[in-house]
Amino acid sequence: MDLELDELIQHTQAGDQEAFGVLFERYKNLVYRTAYLMLDDVGEADEVLQEVFLKVHQSLSSYQPTKGAFTTWLYRITTNTCLNRRRKKRFSLFPLEWAQQRNHRATLSQQNGLEEKQALKQALRGLSDKLRVVIVLRYYGGLSYAEIAESLDIPIGTVKSRLDLGLRALRRELEASDQEWFSEKEEVA
Amino acid sequence: MNCSQVNSDLVAYLHGEVSPDEKVSIQAHLETCSSCQAELRRFSILETGLAQHLQLQVEQVHPAATAWHNLQTRIGQEGWGNTRSEMRSIPRFHFKKQTTRALVLVMVVILVILLASPPVRTLAARVGEWVGSWFRFNTPGAESSMSVGGFEAFAPYTPTYLPNGFDSSGLGGTSAPDLERLELTYSDGELFVVILQSMGSGAGDLPQGKTVTVNGETGRFVEVFATSAEELQQKIPGISAVTEFDYGRTSLLAWYLAEIKLEMVSNLPAEELLKIAQSLVLAEGGAGNSSP
């Protein structure tokens, strides 16, 4: 089946399982990989993939292409599902010495001089969910400010300030954990 | 435009998300300012590295081979038609309203009688000792609530007011012979407030600063308490300063409520900080199972 997106959506809305299967194949990586970058866990990304496409199946009849792109709508469902999972996880039960352990881990990371990839990975992990999600949508999804605003249901000004804060936080973290990170690349450039 | 103004718009400029006038002004400044040029280059390097890093990360992961099969099974269980309406039609037991109320009343009476009887009271106390006391934190205006066990030394305070968009972003505690400390952090991603509560001889005196009144108690307000996460950690050892926050203008409000020293560190305006301080109430507490 090689249909345009509009046709696929119409067929799925009419109950065509094969069309829904094509839609799933076409967008599974987008959902799964966004979830993985948000949650850092392949198992959870698999669960989010299921949850998101169940929601898509349930509510595709109410989707109106005139109100926004399908991918923006899909990003909205995916990021909401991920953020809800993060919220539930965060507020389970923290051990008494949690704060101390967190500080200790940060110090260890600095002492070890992490490799480039690890440094970026750690820096991304240090971001709050609100900053991380705009970074993922911008630099993995390639979304514009307007598309991010629509996906997250926030004003464009907020997207602008969160991207700014997110990048500055990543810079600070990289400069603190791996002092060579920028200088090496500047030399290459 | 000066360096500070240009710097604050550099990321948006890099993304082409500034107005045509701003773009002209920034470009004019960049032509003559090597420091801002270097800043721009660093952001550009970071962006390239970030996009490459995320791409590399996702190239290594793939959805489970059974993903479509699992989805079909789940949808099949709920029916390929309108899943929501199918789910709603699952038969459930229904009681009349009066019957439900009567049952609840009977259960409450039985529970009160049981708890009032001495053997059960003792048992409840023992269970409480075994699992430790617990306190529940509800975040106003957000879905989140959490429970923490083990803080037997004192009942913590929790805010009933927070600015719009604020949610819990961290909870921690430290325990030493002369100091029990609990730390609650709330933020909207940009603005934050950390509420530190300490008890014990290590809690120390109130800092020098402007005298303020918080619900009848005398407190101190220190404007620009810290200008970086490092400075904050030097002034309050053990505080988990979160890297993404802007500590450029962090203030402190400190006061004592009986034996507990309260310290609120925030980049919020002073009046908002005071409003949160005045809204603090004791967290809901108890013994036994701490699950919400």
Coordinates of C-alpha atoms in Angstrom, one line a residue:
Chain A
M1 CA 0.0 0.0 0.0
D2 CA 1.6 3.2 -1.1
L3 CA -0.8 6.0 -0.2
E4 CA -0.3 9.7 0.7
L5 CA -0.7 10.6 4.3
D6 CA -4.1 12.2 3.9
E7 CA -5.4 9.0 2.3
L8 CA -3.8 6.8 4.9
I9 CA -5.5 8.8 7.7
Q10 CA -8.9 8.7 5.9
H11 CA -8.6 4.9 5.4
T12 CA -7.6 4.4 9.0
Q13 CA -10.4 6.6 10.2
A14 CA -12.7 4.4 8.2
G15 CA -11.4 1.3 10.1
D16 CA -8.8 0.0 7.5
Q17 CA -6.3 -2.0 9.6
E18 CA -3.9 -2.3 6.7
A19 CA -3.7 1.5 6.4
F20 CA -3.2 1.8 10.1
G21 CA -0.3 -0.7 9.8
V22 CA 1.3 1.4 7.1
L23 CA 0.9 4.5 9.3
F24 CA 2.6 2.6 12.2
E25 CA 5.5 1.5 10.0
R26 CA 6.0 5.0 8.7
Y27 CA 6.0 6.7 12.1
K28 CA 7.1 4.1 14.6
N29 CA 10.7 5.2 14.5
L30 CA 9.8 8.9 15.1
V31 CA 7.8 8.0 18.2
Y32 CA 10.1 5.3 19.5
R33 CA 13.3 7.4 19.1
T34 CA 11.8 10.6 20.6
A35 CA 10.6 8.5 23.6
Y36 CA 14.1 7.0 23.9
L37 CA 15.8 10.4 23.9
M38 CA 13.3 11.6 26.5
L39 CA 13.4 8.6 28.8
D40 CA 16.9 7.0 28.2
D41 CA 15.4 3.5 28.3
V42 CA 14.6 1.2 25.4
G43 CA 12.0 -0.8 27.4
E44 CA 10.1 2.4 28.3
A45 CA 10.4 3.6 24.7
D46 CA 8.8 0.4 23.5
E47 CA 5.9 0.9 26.0
V48 CA 5.5 4.5 24.9
L49 CA 5.3 3.4 21.3
Q50 CA 2.4 1.1 22.2
E51 CA 0.7 3.7 24.3
V52 CA 1.0 6.4 21.6
F53 CA -0.3 4.3 18.8
L54 CA -3.2 3.1 21.0
K55 CA -4.0 6.7 21.6
V56 CA -3.7 7.5 17.9
H57 CA -6.0 4.6 17.1
Q58 CA -8.5 5.8 19.6
S59 CA -8.5 9.4 18.7
L60 CA -7.6 9.5 15.0
S61 CA -11.3 10.1 14.2
S62 CA -11.0 13.4 15.9
Y63 CA -7.8 14.4 14.2
Q64 CA -8.4 17.4 11.8
P65 CA -5.6 18.0 9.3
T66 CA -6.7 21.6 8.9
K67 CA -5.7 22.2 12.5
G68 CA -2.1 21.1 12.2
A69 CA 0.4 18.7 10.7
F70 CA 0.0 15.0 11.6
T71 CA 3.6 14.8 12.8
T72 CA 3.1 17.8 15.1
W73 CA 0.0 16.0 16.5
L74 CA 2.1 12.8 16.9
Y75 CA 4.9 14.7 18.7
R76 CA 2.3 16.2 21.0
I77 CA 1.0 12.8 22.0
T78 CA 4.5 11.3 22.3
T79 CA 5.9 14.1 24.4
N80 CA 2.8 14.2 26.7
T81 CA 3.1 10.4 27.2
C82 CA 6.8 10.7 28.0
L83 CA 6.4 13.7 30.4
N84 CA 3.6 11.9 32.2
R85 CA 5.8 8.8 32.7
R86 CA 8.7 11.0 34.0
R87 CA 6.4 12.7 36.4
K88 CA 5.0 9.5 37.8
K89 CA 8.5 8.0 38.1
R90 CA 10.0 11.1 39.8
F91 CA 7.3 11.2 42.5
S92 CA 7.5 7.6 43.6
L93 CA 9.8 7.5 46.7
F94 CA 13.2 9.1 47.1
P95 CA 15.6 7.7 49.6
L96 CA 16.7 9.9 52.5
E97 CA 20.3 10.5 51.2
W98 CA 19.2 11.2 47.6
A99 CA 20.5 14.7 47.5
Q100 CA 23.9 13.7 48.8
Q101 CA 24.2 10.9 46.3
R102 CA 23.3 13.3 43.4
N103 CA 26.0 15.7 44.4
H104 CA 28.5 12.9 44.8
R105 CA 27.7 11.6 41.3
A106 CA 28.2 15.0 39.8
T107 CA 31.6 15.3 41.5
L108 CA 32.7 11.9 40.3
S109 CA 31.7 12.7 36.7
Q110 CA 33.9 15.8 36.9
Q111 CA 36.8 14.0 38.3
N112 CA 36.7 11.2 35.7
G113 CA 36.9 13.5 32.7
L114 CA 34.2 11.8 30.7
E115 CA 34.6 11.1 27.0
E116 CA 32.9 13.5 24.6
K117 CA 29.8 11.4 24.0
Q118 CA 29.4 10.7 27.7
A119 CA 29.8 14.3 28.5
L120 CA 27.0 15.3 26.2
K121 CA 24.9 12.4 27.4
Q122 CA 25.4 13.4 31.1
A123 CA 24.7 17.1 30.3
L124 CA 21.4 16.2 28.6
R125 CA 20.5 14.0 31.6
G126 CA 21.0 17.0 33.8
L127 CA 18.4 19.0 32.0
S128 CA 14.9 19.4 33.4
D129 CA 12.1 17.7 31.4
K130 CA 10.9 21.0 30.1
L131 CA 14.3 22.0 28.7
R132 CA 15.1 18.5 27.5
V133 CA 11.9 18.1 25.4
V134 CA 12.5 21.4 23.4
I135 CA 16.1 20.3 22.8
V136 CA 15.0 16.9 21.5
L137 CA 12.2 18.3 19.3
R138 CA 14.6 20.9 17.9
Y139 CA 17.8 18.9 17.3
Y140 CA 16.4 15.4 16.7
G141 CA 12.9 16.3 15.3
G142 CA 14.2 19.3 13.4
L143 CA 11.1 21.2 14.4
S144 CA 10.8 25.0 14.0
Y145 CA 9.9 27.2 17.0
A146 CA 6.3 27.4 15.8
E147 CA 6.1 23.6 15.5
I148 CA 7.6 23.0 18.9
A149 CA 5.1 25.6 20.4
E150 CA 2.2 23.7 18.7
S151 CA 3.5 20.3 19.9
L152 CA 3.9 21.4 23.5
D153 CA 1.0 23.8 23.5
I154 CA 3.2 26.7 24.8
P155 CA 3.9 30.2 23.4
I156 CA 6.7 30.7 20.9
G157 CA 8.4 33.1 23.3
T158 CA 8.6 30.2 25.8
V159 CA 10.1 27.9 23.2
K160 CA 12.7 30.6 22.5
S161 CA 13.6 31.1 26.2
R162 CA 13.7 27.4 26.9
L163 CA 16.0 26.6 24.0
D164 CA 18.2 29.5 25.1
L165 CA 18.3 28.2 28.7
G166 CA 18.8 24.6 27.6
L167 CA 21.7 25.4 25.3
R168 CA 23.4 27.6 27.9
A169 CA 22.9 24.8 30.6
L170 CA 24.4 22.3 28.3
R171 CA 27.4 24.6 27.6
R172 CA 28.0 25.2 31.3
E173 CA 27.8 21.5 32.0
L174 CA 30.2 20.6 29.1
E175 CA 32.7 23.3 30.0
A176 CA 32.7 22.1 33.6
S177 CA 32.9 18.3 32.9
D178 CA 35.1 18.3 29.8
Q179 CA 37.2 21.4 29.4
E180 CA 38.6 20.3 26.0
W181 CA 35.1 19.8 24.5
F182 CA 34.9 23.2 22.8
S183 CA 38.6 23.9 22.3
E184 CA 39.2 20.7 20.3
K185 CA 36.3 21.5 18.0
E186 CA 37.3 25.1 17.6
E187 CA 40.8 24.0 16.5
V188 CA 39.3 21.7 13.9
A189 CA 37.0 24.5 12.7
Chain B
M1 CA 23.3 46.9 20.9
N2 CA 25.9 46.1 23.5
C3 CA 27.5 42.7 24.2
S4 CA 25.0 41.7 26.9
Q5 CA 22.0 42.4 24.7
V6 CA 23.5 40.6 21.8
N7 CA 24.5 37.6 23.9
S8 CA 21.0 37.2 25.2
D9 CA 19.7 36.9 21.6
L10 CA 22.5 34.9 20.1
V11 CA 20.7 31.5 20.2
A12 CA 17.6 33.0 18.5
Y13 CA 19.8 34.7 16.0
L14 CA 21.5 31.5 15.2
H15 CA 18.1 30.0 14.6
G16 CA 16.9 32.9 12.4
E17 CA 14.2 33.6 15.0
V18 CA 14.9 37.4 15.5
S19 CA 13.2 40.3 13.8
P20 CA 14.8 41.8 10.7
D21 CA 15.8 44.9 12.7
E22 CA 17.4 42.8 15.5
K23 CA 19.2 40.8 12.9
V24 CA 20.7 43.9 11.4
S25 CA 21.8 45.2 14.8
I26 CA 23.3 41.9 15.9
Q27 CA 25.2 41.5 12.6
A28 CA 26.6 45.0 12.9
H29 CA 27.7 44.3 16.5
L30 CA 29.3 40.9 15.5
E31 CA 31.4 42.5 12.8
T32 CA 33.3 44.5 15.4
C33 CA 33.1 42.2 18.5
S34 CA 35.4 39.2 18.6
S35 CA 34.1 38.1 22.0
C36 CA 30.5 37.8 20.7
Q37 CA 31.8 36.1 17.5
A38 CA 33.5 33.5 19.7
E39 CA 30.3 33.1 21.7
L40 CA 28.3 32.5 18.5
R41 CA 30.9 30.0 17.3
R42 CA 30.6 28.0 20.5
F43 CA 26.8 27.8 20.3
S44 CA 27.2 26.8 16.7
I45 CA 29.7 24.0 17.6
L46 CA 27.4 22.9 20.4
E47 CA 24.4 22.7 18.0
T48 CA 26.3 20.6 15.5
G49 CA 27.6 18.3 18.2
L50 CA 24.2 18.0 19.8
A51 CA 22.4 17.1 16.5
Q52 CA 25.1 14.5 15.7
H53 CA 25.0 13.1 19.2
L54 CA 21.2 12.6 19.2
Q55 CA 21.3 11.1 15.7
L56 CA 24.0 8.6 16.7
Q57 CA 22.1 7.7 19.8
V58 CA 18.9 6.9 18.0
E59 CA 20.6 5.0 15.2
Q60 CA 21.6 2.4 17.8
V61 CA 18.1 1.7 19.0
H62 CA 15.1 0.1 17.2
P63 CA 11.6 -0.7 18.3
A64 CA 11.0 -4.3 19.3
A65 CA 10.4 -6.6 16.4
T66 CA 7.1 -7.6 17.9
A67 CA 5.8 -4.0 18.3
W68 CA 3.2 -4.2 15.5
H69 CA 2.1 -7.6 16.6
N70 CA 1.7 -6.4 20.2
L71 CA -0.2 -3.4 19.2
Q72 CA -2.6 -5.5 17.1
T73 CA -3.1 -7.8 20.0
R74 CA -3.9 -4.9 22.4
I75 CA -6.2 -3.2 19.9
G76 CA -7.8 -6.6 19.1
Q77 CA -8.5 -7.1 22.8
E78 CA -10.3 -3.8 22.9
G79 CA -11.9 -4.2 19.5
W80 CA -10.9 -2.6 16.2
G81 CA -13.9 -0.3 16.4
N82 CA -14.1 2.7 18.6
T83 CA -11.8 1.5 21.4
R84 CA -13.0 4.1 23.9
S85 CA -16.7 3.2 23.6
E86 CA -15.8 -0.5 23.7
M87 CA -13.9 0.1 26.9
R88 CA -16.8 2.0 28.4
S89 CA -19.1 -0.9 27.7
I90 CA -17.2 -3.3 29.9
P91 CA -19.8 -4.5 32.4
R92 CA -19.3 -3.4 36.0
F93 CA -21.0 -3.8 39.2
H94 CA -23.4 -1.0 40.0
F95 CA -24.8 -0.1 43.4
K96 CA -27.5 2.4 44.0
K97 CA -26.2 5.6 45.6
Q98 CA -27.9 5.0 48.9
T99 CA -26.5 1.5 49.1
T100 CA -23.0 2.8 48.5
R101 CA -23.3 5.5 51.1
A102 CA -24.6 3.0 53.7
L103 CA -21.7 0.6 53.0
V104 CA -19.1 3.3 53.3
L105 CA -20.7 4.4 56.6
V106 CA -20.6 0.9 58.0
M107 CA -17.0 0.5 57.0
V108 CA -16.0 3.8 58.6
V109 CA -17.7 2.8 61.8
I110 CA -16.0 -0.6 61.9
L111 CA -12.6 1.0 61.2
V112 CA -13.0 3.6 64.0
I113 CA -14.0 0.9 66.5
L114 CA -11.0 -1.2 65.5
L115 CA -8.5 1.6 65.7
A116 CA -9.9 2.7 69.1
S117 CA -9.4 -0.7 70.6
P118 CA -6.1 -1.0 72.6
P119 CA -4.6 -4.1 70.8
V120 CA -5.0 -2.6 67.4
R121 CA -3.7 0.7 68.5
T122 CA -0.5 -1.0 69.7
L123 CA -0.2 -2.9 66.5
A124 CA -0.6 0.2 64.4
A125 CA 2.1 1.9 66.5
R126 CA 4.4 -1.0 66.0
V127 CA 3.9 -1.0 62.2
G128 CA 4.5 2.7 62.3
E129 CA 7.8 2.3 64.0
W130 CA 8.8 -0.5 61.6
V131 CA 8.1 1.5 58.4
G132 CA 9.0 4.9 59.8
S133 CA 6.8 7.9 59.7
W134 CA 5.8 9.4 56.4
F135 CA 4.8 12.7 55.0
R136 CA 2.9 13.5 51.8
F137 CA 3.6 16.4 49.6
N138 CA 1.0 17.8 47.3
T139 CA 2.0 20.3 44.7
P140 CA -0.6 23.0 44.2
G141 CA -1.9 23.4 40.7
A142 CA -0.1 20.2 39.5
E143 CA -0.9 16.5 39.4
S144 CA 2.1 15.5 41.4
S145 CA 2.1 14.3 44.9
M146 CA 4.7 12.2 46.7
S147 CA 5.4 10.5 50.0
V148 CA 8.6 10.2 51.8
G149 CA 9.3 7.9 54.7
G150 CA 11.9 8.1 57.4
F151 CA 11.8 11.7 58.5
E152 CA 11.1 11.0 62.1
A153 CA 12.9 14.0 63.4
F154 CA 10.4 16.7 62.4
A155 CA 7.3 17.3 60.3
P156 CA 8.2 19.2 57.2
Y157 CA 6.4 22.2 55.7
T158 CA 5.0 22.2 52.2
P159 CA 3.7 25.2 50.1
T160 CA 0.0 25.6 49.3
Y161 CA 0.8 28.4 46.9
L162 CA 3.2 28.3 43.9
P163 CA 3.3 30.5 40.9
N164 CA 1.6 29.3 37.7
G165 CA 3.5 26.5 35.9
F166 CA 5.5 25.5 38.9
D167 CA 5.8 21.8 39.6
S168 CA 8.0 19.7 42.0
S169 CA 11.4 19.1 40.4
G170 CA 13.3 17.5 43.3
L171 CA 13.3 16.2 46.8
G172 CA 16.2 15.3 48.9
G173 CA 17.2 14.9 52.5
T174 CA 20.4 14.6 54.5
S175 CA 20.9 13.3 58.0
A176 CA 23.7 14.0 60.4
P177 CA 24.0 13.8 64.2
D178 CA 23.6 17.6 64.6
L179 CA 21.5 18.3 61.5
E180 CA 18.4 16.9 59.8
R181 CA 17.7 18.6 56.6
L182 CA 15.0 18.3 53.9
E183 CA 15.1 20.0 50.6
L184 CA 12.1 20.6 48.3
T185 CA 12.6 22.1 44.9
Y186 CA 9.8 23.5 42.7
S187 CA 10.3 25.1 39.2
D188 CA 8.8 25.9 35.9
G189 CA 12.0 25.1 34.1
E190 CA 13.3 28.7 34.3
L191 CA 12.3 30.1 37.7
F192 CA 12.8 28.0 40.8
V193 CA 12.4 27.9 44.5
V194 CA 14.3 25.6 46.9
I195 CA 12.7 25.2 50.3
L196 CA 15.3 24.0 52.9
Q197 CA 14.2 22.9 56.3
S198 CA 16.8 22.1 58.9
M199 CA 16.6 21.1 62.5
G200 CA 19.4 20.5 65.0
S201 CA 22.4 22.5 66.4
G202 CA 24.0 22.6 62.9
A203 CA 21.2 24.7 61.5
G204 CA 22.9 27.9 62.5
D205 CA 21.6 31.5 63.0
L206 CA 19.7 33.7 60.6
P207 CA 21.9 35.6 58.1
Q208 CA 22.4 39.3 58.1
G209 CA 19.9 41.0 55.8
K210 CA 16.7 43.0 55.6
T211 CA 14.3 42.2 58.4
V212 CA 10.9 40.8 57.2
T213 CA 7.9 39.2 58.8
V214 CA 6.6 35.9 57.7
N215 CA 3.3 35.0 59.3
G216 CA 4.3 36.9 62.5
E217 CA 7.8 35.4 62.6
T218 CA 10.9 37.6 62.1
G219 CA 12.9 36.6 59.2
R220 CA 15.8 37.9 57.0
F221 CA 15.8 38.6 53.3
V222 CA 19.1 38.7 51.5
E223 CA 19.0 40.1 48.0
V224 CA 21.5 38.6 45.5
F225 CA 22.4 35.8 47.9
A226 CA 24.3 33.9 45.2
T227 CA 25.3 34.5 41.6
S228 CA 26.2 31.0 40.6
A229 CA 25.5 27.4 41.5
E230 CA 29.0 27.1 43.0
E231 CA 28.5 30.1 45.2
L232 CA 25.2 28.8 46.4
Q233 CA 26.8 25.5 47.3
Q234 CA 29.5 27.3 49.2
K235 CA 27.0 29.3 51.2
I236 CA 24.7 26.4 51.9
P237 CA 26.8 23.2 51.9
G238 CA 24.9 20.2 50.6
I239 CA 22.2 22.0 48.7
S240 CA 21.6 20.3 45.3
A241 CA 22.0 23.3 43.0
V242 CA 20.5 22.2 39.7
T243 CA 22.7 23.1 36.7
E244 CA 20.1 24.5 34.3
F245 CA 18.8 27.3 36.6
D246 CA 20.0 30.8 36.2
Y247 CA 21.5 31.8 39.5
G248 CA 22.4 35.3 38.3
R249 CA 20.2 36.9 40.9
T250 CA 19.3 34.5 43.6
S251 CA 17.8 35.7 46.8
L252 CA 17.3 34.1 50.2
L253 CA 14.5 34.3 52.7
A254 CA 15.3 32.7 56.1
W255 CA 13.3 32.4 59.3
Y256 CA 12.6 30.0 62.2
L257 CA 9.4 28.3 62.9
A258 CA 9.8 26.9 66.4
E259 CA 12.8 24.6 66.1
I260 CA 12.9 24.4 62.3
K261 CA 15.0 26.7 60.3
L262 CA 13.4 27.5 57.0
E263 CA 15.5 28.8 54.1
M264 CA 14.0 29.6 50.7
V265 CA 16.4 30.2 47.8
S266 CA 14.9 31.4 44.6
N267 CA 15.3 33.6 41.5
L268 CA 11.6 34.7 41.9
P269 CA 10.7 38.3 42.8
A270 CA 10.8 39.0 46.5
E271 CA 7.0 39.4 46.8
E272 CA 6.4 35.9 45.2
L273 CA 8.9 34.4 47.5
L274 CA 7.1 35.9 50.5
K275 CA 3.8 34.7 49.2
I276 CA 5.1 31.1 49.0
A277 CA 6.6 31.4 52.5
Q278 CA 3.3 32.6 53.9
S279 CA 1.5 29.6 52.3
L280 CA 3.6 26.9 54.0
V281 CA 1.7 24.4 56.0
L282 CA 2.7 21.2 57.7
A283 CA 2.8 18.2 55.3
E284 CA 0.1 15.6 55.8
G285 CA 1.8 12.9 57.9
G286 CA 1.2 9.6 59.5
A287 CA 2.6 6.1 60.1
G288 CA 2.3 3.0 58.1
N289 CA 2.2 2.6 54.3
S290 CA 3.4 5.8 52.7
S291 CA 2.0 5.1 49.3
P292 CA -0.2 8.0 48.1

